[in-house]
Short mmCIF file of C-alpha atoms in Angstrom, two decimals:
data_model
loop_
_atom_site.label_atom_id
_atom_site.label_comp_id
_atom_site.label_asym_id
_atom_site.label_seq_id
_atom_site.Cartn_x
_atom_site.Cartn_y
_atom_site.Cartn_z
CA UNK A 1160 -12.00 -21.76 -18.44
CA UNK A 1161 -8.54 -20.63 -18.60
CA UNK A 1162 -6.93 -18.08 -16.51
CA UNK A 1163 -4.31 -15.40 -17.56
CA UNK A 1164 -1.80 -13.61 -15.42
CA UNK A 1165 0.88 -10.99 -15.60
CA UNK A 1166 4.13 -11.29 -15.60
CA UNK A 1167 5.45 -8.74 -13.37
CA UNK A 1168 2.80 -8.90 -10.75
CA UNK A 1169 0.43 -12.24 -10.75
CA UNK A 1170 -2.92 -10.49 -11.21
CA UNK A 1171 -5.20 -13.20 -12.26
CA UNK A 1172 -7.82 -12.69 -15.25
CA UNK A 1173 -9.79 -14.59 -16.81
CA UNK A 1174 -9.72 -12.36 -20.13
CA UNK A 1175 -6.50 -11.29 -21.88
CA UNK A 1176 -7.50 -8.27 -23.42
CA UNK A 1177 -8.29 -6.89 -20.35
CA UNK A 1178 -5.71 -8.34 -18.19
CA UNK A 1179 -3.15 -6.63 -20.85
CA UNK A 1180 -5.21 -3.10 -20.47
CA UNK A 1181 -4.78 -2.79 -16.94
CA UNK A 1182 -2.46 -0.86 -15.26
CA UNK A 1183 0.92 -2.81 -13.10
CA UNK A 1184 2.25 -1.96 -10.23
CA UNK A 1185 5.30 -3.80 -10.75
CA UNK A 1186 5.83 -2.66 -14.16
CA UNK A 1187 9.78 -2.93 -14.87
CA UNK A 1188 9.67 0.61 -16.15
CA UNK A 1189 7.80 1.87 -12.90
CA UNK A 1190 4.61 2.47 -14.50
CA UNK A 1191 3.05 0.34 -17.82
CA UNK A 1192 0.46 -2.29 -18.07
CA UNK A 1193 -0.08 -5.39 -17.45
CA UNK A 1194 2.25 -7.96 -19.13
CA UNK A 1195 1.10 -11.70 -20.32
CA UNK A 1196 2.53 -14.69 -18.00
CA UNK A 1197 3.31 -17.19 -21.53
CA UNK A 1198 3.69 -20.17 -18.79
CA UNK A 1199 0.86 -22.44 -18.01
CA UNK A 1200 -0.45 -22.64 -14.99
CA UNK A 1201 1.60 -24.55 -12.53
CA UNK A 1202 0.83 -25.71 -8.61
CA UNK A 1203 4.21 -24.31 -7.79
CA UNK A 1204 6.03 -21.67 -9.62
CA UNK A 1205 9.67 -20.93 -9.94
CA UNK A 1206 11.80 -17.90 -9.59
CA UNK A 1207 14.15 -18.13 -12.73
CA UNK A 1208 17.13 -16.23 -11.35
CA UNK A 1209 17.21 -17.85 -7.63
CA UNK A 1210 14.97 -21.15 -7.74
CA UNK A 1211 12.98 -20.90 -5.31
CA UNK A 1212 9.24 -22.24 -5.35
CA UNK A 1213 5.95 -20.23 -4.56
CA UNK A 1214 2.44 -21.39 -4.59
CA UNK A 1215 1.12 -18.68 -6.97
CA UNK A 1216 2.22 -16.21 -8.98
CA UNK A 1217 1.50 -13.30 -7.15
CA UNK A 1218 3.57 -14.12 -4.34
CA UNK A 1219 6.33 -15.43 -5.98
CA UNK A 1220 6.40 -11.72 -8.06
CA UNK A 1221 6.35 -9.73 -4.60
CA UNK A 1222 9.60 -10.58 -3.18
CA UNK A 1223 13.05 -9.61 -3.51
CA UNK A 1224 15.25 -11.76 -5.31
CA UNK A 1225 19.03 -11.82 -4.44
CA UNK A 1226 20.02 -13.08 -7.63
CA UNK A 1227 18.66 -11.26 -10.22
CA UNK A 1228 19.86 -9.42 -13.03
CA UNK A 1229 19.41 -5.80 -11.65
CA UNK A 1230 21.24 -6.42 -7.84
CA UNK A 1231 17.63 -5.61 -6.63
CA UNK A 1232 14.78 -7.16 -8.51
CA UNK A 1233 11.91 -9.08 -7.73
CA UNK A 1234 11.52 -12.72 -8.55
CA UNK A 1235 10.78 -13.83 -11.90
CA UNK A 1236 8.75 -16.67 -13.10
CA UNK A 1237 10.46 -19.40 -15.14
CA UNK A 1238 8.18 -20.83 -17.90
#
């Protein structure tokens, strides 16, 4: 069974539709829904700005990153 997960946050579904109908937190525009992770799953993910490795997705999405874009964005996961 495959797993889906969002972009911006790392919520874990196991159905797209509704993992794309709920709302994010972490949203870049402050509020929107969820948005699909295109990656596969990985045992370590990758920040894409900084390189730095997390175990999941939803850690990796809740910290700071130094190096992105925006002077004070959260990490991003690399494909």
């Amino acid at each position: 069974m495959a797993n889906y997960y969002c972009k911006n946050c790392g919520v874990k579904s196991s159905n797209v539709q509704s993992l794309i109908s709920g709302s994010c937190s972490r949203h870049p525009d402050g509020r929107g829904k969820h948005q699909l992770y295109e990656g596969s799953e990985k045992s370590q993910y990758v920040c894409k700005y900084c390189g730095l490795k997390y175990s999941n997705l939803q850690t990796l999405t809740s910290g700071s990153c130094r190096h992105h874009p925006d002077g004070r964005g959260k990490h991003s996961p690399a494909l």
